[in-house]
Each structure stands twice: as structure tokens, then as C-alpha cells.
mmCIF file with all atom_site columns, C-alpha atoms and ligand atoms in Angstrom:
data_model
loop_
_atom_site.group_PDB
_atom_site.id
_atom_site.type_symbol
_atom_site.label_atom_id
_atom_site.label_alt_id
_atom_site.label_comp_id
_atom_site.label_asym_id
_atom_site.label_entity_id
_atom_site.label_seq_id
_atom_site.pdbx_PDB_ins_code
_atom_site.Cartn_x
_atom_site.Cartn_y
_atom_site.Cartn_z
_atom_site.occupancy
_atom_site.B_iso_or_equiv
_atom_site.pdbx_formal_charge
_atom_site.auth_seq_id
_atom_site.auth_comp_id
_atom_site.auth_asym_id
_atom_site.auth_atom_id
_atom_site.pdbx_PDB_model_num
ATOM   1   C CA . MET A 1 1   ? -23.404 -24.535 13.200 1.00 0.00 ? 693  MET A CA 1
ATOM   2   C CA . PRO A 1 2   ? -23.746 -20.466 11.818 1.00 0.00 ? 694  PRO A CA 1
ATOM   3   C CA . THR A 1 3   ? -20.638 -19.084 10.669 1.00 0.00 ? 695  THR A CA 1
ATOM   4   C CA . TYR A 1 4   ? -19.582 -15.429 10.244 1.00 0.00 ? 696  TYR A CA 1
ATOM   5   C CA . GLN A 1 5   ? -16.905 -13.745 7.926  1.00 0.00 ? 697  GLN A CA 1
ATOM   6   C CA . PHE A 1 6   ? -16.021 -10.927 5.937  1.00 0.00 ? 698  PHE A CA 1
ATOM   7   C CA . THR A 1 7   ? -13.782 -9.806  3.350  1.00 0.00 ? 699  THR A CA 1
ATOM   8   C CA . TYR A 1 8   ? -11.832 -7.025  4.079  1.00 0.00 ? 700  TYR A CA 1
ATOM   9   C CA . GLN A 1 9   ? -8.643  -6.122  2.535  1.00 0.00 ? 701  GLN A CA 1
ATOM   10  C CA . GLU A 1 10  ? -4.977  -6.003  3.048  1.00 0.00 ? 702  GLU A CA 1
ATOM   11  C CA . PHE A 1 11  ? -2.231  -3.404  2.345  1.00 0.00 ? 703  PHE A CA 1
ATOM   12  C CA . LYS A 1 12  ? 1.949   -2.960  2.214  1.00 0.00 ? 704  LYS A CA 1
ATOM   13  C CA . LYS A 1 13  ? 2.134   0.738   1.622  1.00 0.00 ? 705  LYS A CA 1
ATOM   14  C CA . GLU A 1 14  ? -0.089  3.794   0.401  1.00 0.00 ? 706  GLU A CA 1
ATOM   15  C CA . SER A 1 15  ? 0.573   3.393   -3.385 1.00 0.00 ? 707  SER A CA 1
ATOM   16  C CA . ASP A 1 16  ? -0.475  0.165   -3.410 1.00 0.00 ? 708  ASP A CA 1
ATOM   17  C CA . LEU A 1 17  ? -3.956  1.945   -3.214 1.00 0.00 ? 709  LEU A CA 1
ATOM   18  C CA . ASP A 1 18  ? -6.293  2.945   -5.138 1.00 0.00 ? 710  ASP A CA 1
ATOM   19  C CA . SER A 1 19  ? -5.623  7.289   -5.918 1.00 0.00 ? 711  SER A CA 1
ATOM   20  C CA . SER A 1 20  ? -8.680  8.491   -3.685 1.00 0.00 ? 712  SER A CA 1
ATOM   21  C CA . HIS A 1 21  ? -7.760  5.609   -0.202 1.00 0.00 ? 713  HIS A CA 1
ATOM   22  C CA . ALA A 1 22  ? -4.660  6.822   -0.462 1.00 0.00 ? 714  ALA A CA 1
ATOM   23  C CA . GLN A 1 23  ? -4.790  10.677  -0.740 1.00 0.00 ? 715  GLN A CA 1
ATOM   24  C CA . LEU A 1 24  ? -6.635  10.350  2.079  1.00 0.00 ? 716  LEU A CA 1
ATOM   25  C CA . LEU A 1 25  ? -4.879  7.766   4.196  1.00 0.00 ? 717  LEU A CA 1
ATOM   26  C CA . SER A 1 26  ? -2.386  10.635  3.735  1.00 0.00 ? 718  SER A CA 1
ATOM   27  C CA . ILE A 1 27  ? -4.445  13.749  5.085  1.00 0.00 ? 719  ILE A CA 1
ATOM   28  C CA . ALA A 1 28  ? -5.663  11.539  8.176  1.00 0.00 ? 720  ALA A CA 1
ATOM   29  C CA . ARG A 1 29  ? -2.117  10.454  9.011  1.00 0.00 ? 721  ARG A CA 1
ATOM   30  C CA . LYS A 1 30  ? -1.438  14.109  8.866  1.00 0.00 ? 722  LYS A CA 1
ATOM   31  C CA . ALA A 1 31  ? -4.547  14.629  10.799 1.00 0.00 ? 723  ALA A CA 1
ATOM   32  C CA . THR A 1 32  ? -2.677  13.263  14.076 1.00 0.00 ? 724  THR A CA 1
ATOM   33  C CA . GLU A 1 33  ? -1.071  15.985  14.040 1.00 0.00 ? 725  GLU A CA 1
ATOM   34  C CA . HIS A 1 34  ? -3.978  18.140  15.311 1.00 0.00 ? 726  HIS A CA 1
ATOM   35  C CA . ALA A 1 35  ? -4.916  15.384  18.101 1.00 0.00 ? 727  ALA A CA 1
ATOM   36  C CA . TYR A 1 36  ? -5.512  16.744  21.788 1.00 0.00 ? 728  TYR A CA 1
ATOM   37  C CA . ALA A 1 37  ? -4.137  14.041  23.628 1.00 0.00 ? 729  ALA A CA 1
ATOM   38  C CA . PRO A 1 38  ? -2.564  15.221  26.581 1.00 0.00 ? 730  PRO A CA 1
ATOM   39  C CA . TYR A 1 39  ? -3.454  11.628  28.858 1.00 0.00 ? 731  TYR A CA 1
ATOM   40  C CA . SER A 1 40  ? -3.478  9.155   26.660 1.00 0.00 ? 732  SER A CA 1
ATOM   41  C CA . LYS A 1 41  ? -1.168  10.526  23.709 1.00 0.00 ? 733  LYS A CA 1
ATOM   42  C CA . PHE A 1 42  ? -2.315  8.408   21.526 1.00 0.00 ? 734  PHE A CA 1
ATOM   43  C CA . ARG A 1 43  ? -2.903  10.706  18.787 1.00 0.00 ? 735  ARG A CA 1
ATOM   44  C CA . VAL A 1 44  ? -5.776  9.663   15.985 1.00 0.00 ? 736  VAL A CA 1
ATOM   45  C CA . GLY A 1 45  ? -6.419  11.680  12.889 1.00 0.00 ? 737  GLY A CA 1
ATOM   46  C CA . ALA A 1 46  ? -9.833  11.126  10.592 1.00 0.00 ? 738  ALA A CA 1
ATOM   47  C CA . ALA A 1 47  ? -10.505 12.277  6.954  1.00 0.00 ? 739  ALA A CA 1
ATOM   48  C CA . VAL A 1 48  ? -13.763 11.393  5.682  1.00 0.00 ? 740  VAL A CA 1
ATOM   49  C CA . LEU A 1 49  ? -14.318 11.284  1.607  1.00 0.00 ? 741  LEU A CA 1
ATOM   50  C CA . LEU A 1 50  ? -17.692 13.167  0.807  1.00 0.00 ? 742  LEU A CA 1
ATOM   51  C CA . GLY A 1 51  ? -19.290 12.453  -2.678 1.00 0.00 ? 743  GLY A CA 1
ATOM   52  C CA . ASP A 1 52  ? -18.571 15.148  -3.801 1.00 0.00 ? 744  ASP A CA 1
ATOM   53  C CA . GLY A 1 53  ? -14.457 14.711  -3.852 1.00 0.00 ? 745  GLY A CA 1
ATOM   54  C CA . LYS A 1 54  ? -14.550 17.368  -0.216 1.00 0.00 ? 746  LYS A CA 1
ATOM   55  C CA . ILE A 1 55  ? -12.229 15.975  2.408  1.00 0.00 ? 747  ILE A CA 1
ATOM   56  C CA . VAL A 1 56  ? -13.440 16.790  6.608  1.00 0.00 ? 748  VAL A CA 1
ATOM   57  C CA . THR A 1 57  ? -10.268 15.684  8.990  1.00 0.00 ? 749  THR A CA 1
ATOM   58  C CA . GLY A 1 58  ? -11.144 15.280  12.389 1.00 0.00 ? 750  GLY A CA 1
ATOM   59  C CA . VAL A 1 59  ? -9.111  14.466  15.981 1.00 0.00 ? 751  VAL A CA 1
ATOM   60  C CA . ASN A 1 60  ? -9.591  12.290  19.395 1.00 0.00 ? 752  ASN A CA 1
ATOM   61  C CA . ILE A 1 61  ? -10.298 15.581  21.495 1.00 0.00 ? 753  ILE A CA 1
ATOM   62  C CA . GLU A 1 62  ? -9.401  14.372  25.125 1.00 0.00 ? 754  GLU A CA 1
ATOM   63  C CA . ASN A 1 63  ? -11.096 16.172  28.051 1.00 0.00 ? 755  ASN A CA 1
ATOM   64  C CA . ALA A 1 64  ? -9.655  16.165  32.167 1.00 0.00 ? 756  ALA A CA 1
ATOM   65  C CA . SER A 1 65  ? -13.409 14.035  33.087 1.00 0.00 ? 757  SER A CA 1
ATOM   66  C CA . TYR A 1 66  ? -12.155 11.089  30.844 1.00 0.00 ? 758  TYR A CA 1
ATOM   67  C CA . PRO A 1 67  ? -15.523 10.027  29.424 1.00 0.00 ? 759  PRO A CA 1
ATOM   68  C CA . VAL A 1 68  ? -15.747 13.448  27.822 1.00 0.00 ? 760  VAL A CA 1
ATOM   69  C CA . GLY A 1 69  ? -13.801 13.116  24.919 1.00 0.00 ? 761  GLY A CA 1
ATOM   70  C CA . ILE A 1 70  ? -13.805 12.139  21.825 1.00 0.00 ? 762  ILE A CA 1
ATOM   71  C CA . CYS A 1 71  ? -12.928 10.004  19.187 1.00 0.00 ? 763  CYS A CA 1
ATOM   72  C CA . ALA A 1 72  ? -10.837 11.025  15.588 1.00 0.00 ? 764  ALA A CA 1
ATOM   73  C CA . GLU A 1 73  ? -13.768 9.035   13.747 1.00 0.00 ? 765  GLU A CA 1
ATOM   74  C CA . ARG A 1 74  ? -16.729 10.279  15.298 1.00 0.00 ? 766  ARG A CA 1
ATOM   75  C CA . SER A 1 75  ? -15.352 13.741  14.836 1.00 0.00 ? 767  SER A CA 1
ATOM   76  C CA . ALA A 1 76  ? -14.231 13.680  11.911 1.00 0.00 ? 768  ALA A CA 1
ATOM   77  C CA . LEU A 1 77  ? -18.447 12.676  11.014 1.00 0.00 ? 769  LEU A CA 1
ATOM   78  C CA . ALA A 1 78  ? -19.559 14.820  13.007 1.00 0.00 ? 770  ALA A CA 1
ATOM   79  C CA . SER A 1 79  ? -18.273 17.850  11.523 1.00 0.00 ? 771  SER A CA 1
ATOM   80  C CA . ALA A 1 80  ? -19.211 15.728  8.000  1.00 0.00 ? 772  ALA A CA 1
ATOM   81  C CA . ILE A 1 81  ? -22.280 15.633  8.680  1.00 0.00 ? 773  ILE A CA 1
ATOM   82  C CA . SER A 1 82  ? -22.977 19.008  10.215 1.00 0.00 ? 774  SER A CA 1
ATOM   83  C CA . GLU A 1 83  ? -20.770 21.316  7.498  1.00 0.00 ? 775  GLU A CA 1
ATOM   84  C CA . PHE A 1 84  ? -22.584 19.047  4.271  1.00 0.00 ? 776  PHE A CA 1
ATOM   85  C CA . PRO A 1 85  ? -25.773 17.547  5.606  1.00 0.00 ? 777  PRO A CA 1
ATOM   86  C CA . HIS A 1 86  ? -26.681 16.606  2.485  1.00 0.00 ? 778  HIS A CA 1
ATOM   87  C CA . GLU A 1 87  ? -23.607 14.655  0.995  1.00 0.00 ? 779  GLU A CA 1
ATOM   88  C CA . THR A 1 88  ? -23.195 11.233  0.876  1.00 0.00 ? 780  THR A CA 1
ATOM   89  C CA . ILE A 1 89  ? -20.542 9.924   2.600  1.00 0.00 ? 781  ILE A CA 1
ATOM   90  C CA . VAL A 1 90  ? -17.427 7.675   0.910  1.00 0.00 ? 782  VAL A CA 1
ATOM   91  C CA . SER A 1 91  ? -14.823 6.225   2.793  1.00 0.00 ? 783  SER A CA 1
ATOM   92  C CA . ILE A 1 92  ? -13.062 7.337   6.145  1.00 0.00 ? 784  ILE A CA 1
ATOM   93  C CA . ALA A 1 93  ? -9.514  6.829   6.704  1.00 0.00 ? 785  ALA A CA 1
ATOM   94  C CA . ILE A 1 94  ? -8.032  6.524   10.537 1.00 0.00 ? 786  ILE A CA 1
ATOM   95  C CA . SER A 1 95  ? -4.292  7.388   11.652 1.00 0.00 ? 787  SER A CA 1
ATOM   96  C CA . TYR A 1 96  ? -3.124  7.417   14.497 1.00 0.00 ? 788  TYR A CA 1
ATOM   97  C CA . VAL A 1 97  ? 0.302   7.987   16.281 1.00 0.00 ? 789  VAL A CA 1
ATOM   98  C CA . SER A 1 98  ? 1.112   6.225   19.739 1.00 0.00 ? 790  SER A CA 1
ATOM   99  C CA . PRO A 1 99  ? 3.220   7.176   22.349 1.00 0.00 ? 791  PRO A CA 1
ATOM   100 C CA . ASP A 1 100 ? 5.687   4.586   21.906 1.00 0.00 ? 792  ASP A CA 1
ATOM   101 C CA . GLY A 1 101 ? 6.302   5.210   18.367 1.00 0.00 ? 793  GLY A CA 1
ATOM   102 C CA . ALA A 1 102 ? 5.251   2.028   17.604 1.00 0.00 ? 794  ALA A CA 1
ATOM   103 C CA . ASN A 1 103 ? 2.714   2.656   13.752 1.00 0.00 ? 795  ASN A CA 1
ATOM   104 C CA . ASN A 1 104 ? 3.253   0.446   11.358 1.00 0.00 ? 796  ASN A CA 1
ATOM   105 C CA . MET A 1 105 ? -0.708  -1.704  12.116 1.00 0.00 ? 797  MET A CA 1
ATOM   106 C CA . PRO A 1 106 ? -3.793  -0.353  12.361 1.00 0.00 ? 798  PRO A CA 1
ATOM   107 C CA . ALA A 1 107 ? -5.638  0.460   14.703 1.00 0.00 ? 799  ALA A CA 1
ATOM   108 C CA . PHE A 1 108 ? -9.056  -0.649  14.664 1.00 0.00 ? 800  PHE A CA 1
ATOM   109 C CA . PRO A 1 109 ? -12.276 2.063   16.102 1.00 0.00 ? 801  PRO A CA 1
ATOM   110 C CA . CYS A 1 110 ? -13.417 1.170   19.296 1.00 0.00 ? 802  CYS A CA 1
ATOM   111 C CA . GLY A 1 111 ? -16.594 0.217   19.599 1.00 0.00 ? 803  GLY A CA 1
ATOM   112 C CA . MET A 1 112 ? -18.582 3.515   19.974 1.00 0.00 ? 804  MET A CA 1
ATOM   113 C CA . CYS A 1 113 ? -16.516 4.862   17.045 1.00 0.00 ? 805  CYS A CA 1
ATOM   114 C CA . ARG A 1 114 ? -18.538 0.892   15.493 1.00 0.00 ? 806  ARG A CA 1
ATOM   115 C CA . GLN A 1 115 ? -21.614 1.796   16.383 1.00 0.00 ? 807  GLN A CA 1
ATOM   116 C CA . PHE A 1 116 ? -22.222 5.248   14.945 1.00 0.00 ? 808  PHE A CA 1
ATOM   117 C CA . ILE A 1 117 ? -20.286 4.511   12.246 1.00 0.00 ? 809  ILE A CA 1
ATOM   118 C CA . SER A 1 118 ? -23.185 2.201   11.513 1.00 0.00 ? 810  SER A CA 1
ATOM   119 C CA . GLU A 1 119 ? -25.791 4.703   11.880 1.00 0.00 ? 811  GLU A CA 1
ATOM   120 C CA . CYS A 1 120 ? -24.046 6.713   9.859  1.00 0.00 ? 812  CYS A CA 1
ATOM   121 C CA . GLU A 1 121 ? -24.525 4.355   6.756  1.00 0.00 ? 813  GLU A CA 1
ATOM   122 C CA . ASP A 1 122 ? -28.380 4.034   7.545  1.00 0.00 ? 814  ASP A CA 1
ATOM   123 C CA . ARG A 1 123 ? -28.642 7.242   7.542  1.00 0.00 ? 815  ARG A CA 1
ATOM   124 C CA . ASN A 1 124 ? -26.323 8.058   3.852  1.00 0.00 ? 816  ASN A CA 1
ATOM   125 C CA . LYS A 1 125 ? -27.951 4.773   2.918  1.00 0.00 ? 817  LYS A CA 1
ATOM   126 C CA . LYS A 1 126 ? -24.345 3.554   1.472  1.00 0.00 ? 818  LYS A CA 1
ATOM   127 C CA . ASN A 1 127 ? -22.101 1.958   3.225  1.00 0.00 ? 819  ASN A CA 1
ATOM   128 C CA . ILE A 1 128 ? -18.768 3.960   3.866  1.00 0.00 ? 820  ILE A CA 1
ATOM   129 C CA . VAL A 1 129 ? -15.748 2.363   3.004  1.00 0.00 ? 821  VAL A CA 1
ATOM   130 C CA . LEU A 1 130 ? -12.784 2.772   6.199  1.00 0.00 ? 822  LEU A CA 1
ATOM   131 C CA . ILE A 1 131 ? -9.332  2.792   5.384  1.00 0.00 ? 823  ILE A CA 1
ATOM   132 C CA . LEU A 1 132 ? -6.957  2.015   8.213  1.00 0.00 ? 824  LEU A CA 1
ATOM   133 C CA . ALA A 1 133 ? -3.232  1.981   9.041  1.00 0.00 ? 825  ALA A CA 1
ATOM   134 C CA . GLY A 1 134 ? -0.959  3.330   11.676 1.00 0.00 ? 826  GLY A CA 1
ATOM   135 C CA . GLN A 1 135 ? 2.408   6.268   10.245 1.00 0.00 ? 827  GLN A CA 1
ATOM   136 C CA . THR A 1 136 ? 3.317   3.191   8.023  1.00 0.00 ? 828  THR A CA 1
ATOM   137 C CA . GLY A 1 137 ? 2.895   -0.417  6.773  1.00 0.00 ? 829  GLY A CA 1
ATOM   138 C CA . THR A 1 138 ? 0.158   -2.609  7.020  1.00 0.00 ? 830  THR A CA 1
ATOM   139 C CA . ILE A 1 139 ? -3.281  -0.813  5.590  1.00 0.00 ? 831  ILE A CA 1
ATOM   140 C CA . VAL A 1 140 ? -6.365  -2.480  6.027  1.00 0.00 ? 832  VAL A CA 1
ATOM   141 C CA . VAL A 1 141 ? -9.623  -1.836  3.751  1.00 0.00 ? 833  VAL A CA 1
ATOM   142 C CA . VAL A 1 142 ? -12.929 -2.759  5.044  1.00 0.00 ? 834  VAL A CA 1
ATOM   143 C CA . ASN A 1 143 ? -16.233 -2.235  3.014  1.00 0.00 ? 835  ASN A CA 1
ATOM   144 C CA . SER A 1 144 ? -18.048 -0.926  5.463  1.00 0.00 ? 836  SER A CA 1
ATOM   145 C CA . SER A 1 145 ? -18.071 -0.539  9.639  1.00 0.00 ? 837  SER A CA 1
ATOM   146 C CA . LYS A 1 146 ? -21.563 -3.436  9.696  1.00 0.00 ? 838  LYS A CA 1
ATOM   147 C CA . ASP A 1 147 ? -18.878 -5.989  8.896  1.00 0.00 ? 839  ASP A CA 1
ATOM   148 C CA . LEU A 1 148 ? -16.621 -4.775  12.106 1.00 0.00 ? 840  LEU A CA 1
ATOM   149 C CA . LEU A 1 149 ? -20.021 -4.700  13.870 1.00 0.00 ? 841  LEU A CA 1
ATOM   150 C CA . PRO A 1 150 ? -21.993 -7.938  13.264 1.00 0.00 ? 842  PRO A CA 1
ATOM   151 C CA . PHE A 1 151 ? -25.581 -8.424  15.105 1.00 0.00 ? 843  PHE A CA 1
ATOM   152 C CA . SER A 1 152 ? -26.084 -4.415  15.580 1.00 0.00 ? 844  SER A CA 1
ATOM   153 C CA . PHE A 1 153 ? -28.212 -2.976  17.014 1.00 0.00 ? 845  PHE A CA 1
ATOM   154 C CA . GLY A 1 154 ? -29.952 0.174   15.340 1.00 0.00 ? 846  GLY A CA 1
ATOM   155 C CA . GLY A 1 155 ? -32.443 2.081   14.281 1.00 0.00 ? 847  GLY A CA 1
ATOM   156 C CA . LYS A 1 156 ? -34.626 -1.074  12.681 1.00 0.00 ? 848  LYS A CA 1
ATOM   157 C CA . ASP A 1 157 ? -34.797 -2.065  16.045 1.00 0.00 ? 849  ASP A CA 1
ATOM   158 C CA . LEU A 1 158 ? -36.888 1.196   17.962 1.00 0.00 ? 850  LEU A CA 1
ATOM   159 C CA . GLU A 1 159 ? -39.444 0.590   15.019 1.00 0.00 ? 851  GLU A CA 1
HETATM 160 N N1 . THU B 2 .   ? -9.473  6.598   19.936 1.00 0.00 ? 1481 THU B N1 1
HETATM 161 C C1 . THU B 2 .   ? -9.900  7.799   18.937 1.00 0.00 ? 1481 THU B C1 1
HETATM 162 O O1 . THU B 2 .   ? -9.810  8.387   18.615 1.00 0.00 ? 1481 THU B O1 1
HETATM 163 N N2 . THU B 2 .   ? -10.404 6.071   17.235 1.00 0.00 ? 1481 THU B N2 1
HETATM 164 C C2 . THU B 2 .   ? -10.629 5.019   18.472 1.00 0.00 ? 1481 THU B C2 1
HETATM 165 O O2 . THU B 2 .   ? -11.382 4.480   17.221 1.00 0.00 ? 1481 THU B O2 1
HETATM 166 C C3 . THU B 2 .   ? -9.849  4.495   19.756 1.00 0.00 ? 1481 THU B C3 1
HETATM 167 C C4 . THU B 2 .   ? -9.516  5.481   20.361 1.00 0.00 ? 1481 THU B C4 1
HETATM 168 C C5 . THU B 2 .   ? -9.028  7.718   20.601 1.00 0.00 ? 1481 THU B C5 1
HETATM 169 C C6 . THU B 2 .   ? -9.498  8.124   22.098 1.00 0.00 ? 1481 THU B C6 1
HETATM 170 C C7 . THU B 2 .   ? -8.773  8.635   23.050 1.00 0.00 ? 1481 THU B C7 1
HETATM 171 O O3 . THU B 2 .   ? -8.342  9.779   23.579 1.00 0.00 ? 1481 THU B O3 1
HETATM 172 C C8 . THU B 2 .   ? -7.261  7.752   22.926 1.00 0.00 ? 1481 THU B C8 1
HETATM 173 O O4 . THU B 2 .   ? -7.806  7.599   21.271 1.00 0.00 ? 1481 THU B O4 1
HETATM 174 C C9 . THU B 2 .   ? -6.745  6.344   23.666 1.00 0.00 ? 1481 THU B C9 1
HETATM 175 O O5 . THU B 2 .   ? -8.089  6.273   23.368 1.00 0.00 ? 1481 THU B O5 1
#
């Protein structure tokens, strides 16, 4: 039977990561402070590393009309693409602070963000590495959003 598998990395602490991943995660962790999450109180921060070393952050921005809100991943990538459309996107770190204070396991991007990041990778013509962690504890590094979105739908399907 066909089987889907992918490889990812798991680390115990920030200092076990490559220095560029560690720096990006530290910025994403801090960015959670800028989240606007008055309804869920689940504060998410993202940091995008560009090919020239620039870093762009994003946060979740909620709305009283709930579906209007945007996730941190998409807000960071939208800023990065808007401000620096010609730069390659290398990686994105995503962290969060949950209202119950349990922040030691990664939160994985929602389905809509996986779809969004997947198209950013197509546009980028290169994978975007995902660095996922809470404020402490286990850190997961995934090589591409596509690893988290098997059998994805994309621009190629509309050709
Ligand atoms: N959220 C993100 O920012 N990223 C995700 O990948 C998952 C969820 C936000 C959306 C909403 O503001 C809050 O977290 C609770 O769902």
C-alpha cells in the first residue's frame, strides 16, 4: 500500500539549533508580545528570514468578526512579500503563548497557513524551513510546508 512519510528534526532547546534558526526562533518567541488576540488569548508570533539576512515578523491579529482575523504566519509572510518582493524566503519560525501557560510543545501551522506557505514556496522556487516551538521545550524543524500538506492543491492544478 502507498505510504506517506517525511523526516523532521526535534531539538530540546534553542541552543541546540543552528545559530540562524536559534536567532529566528528567539525573535518569533518575542514577537508573541505584539499579538492582538483579545478573543482567544492565544498569542502567536512568527519571524521570517530572507535570503539577504533581513528578518520580518508577524503576529496573529484577531477581529470581533472572528473569521476576519489572520494568523501570525500569514501576517509575517504577507509583510515580507509586500516589503521585499524580490528576496528569497529561507525560513519561518513560529511560536506562541497559550492562555493556560502550557507553552512547551510546538503548535503546528493551521491548514490555511500550510496552504499559504506552500504557495509561498512555489513563488519562491525554494522550500521554506519551518521552526516550530512554544516558549520553552521541544523544537521541531520541518523542511517544507509541503511535508505537512501531502497531496496539496496548487497553481499547477489550474493550468
Ligand atoms: N493561529 C495562528 O496565528 N497560527 C496558527 O497556525 C494557528 C492559529 C491563531 C489564530 C487565532 O488568532 C488564534 O491563533 C487561535 O486560533
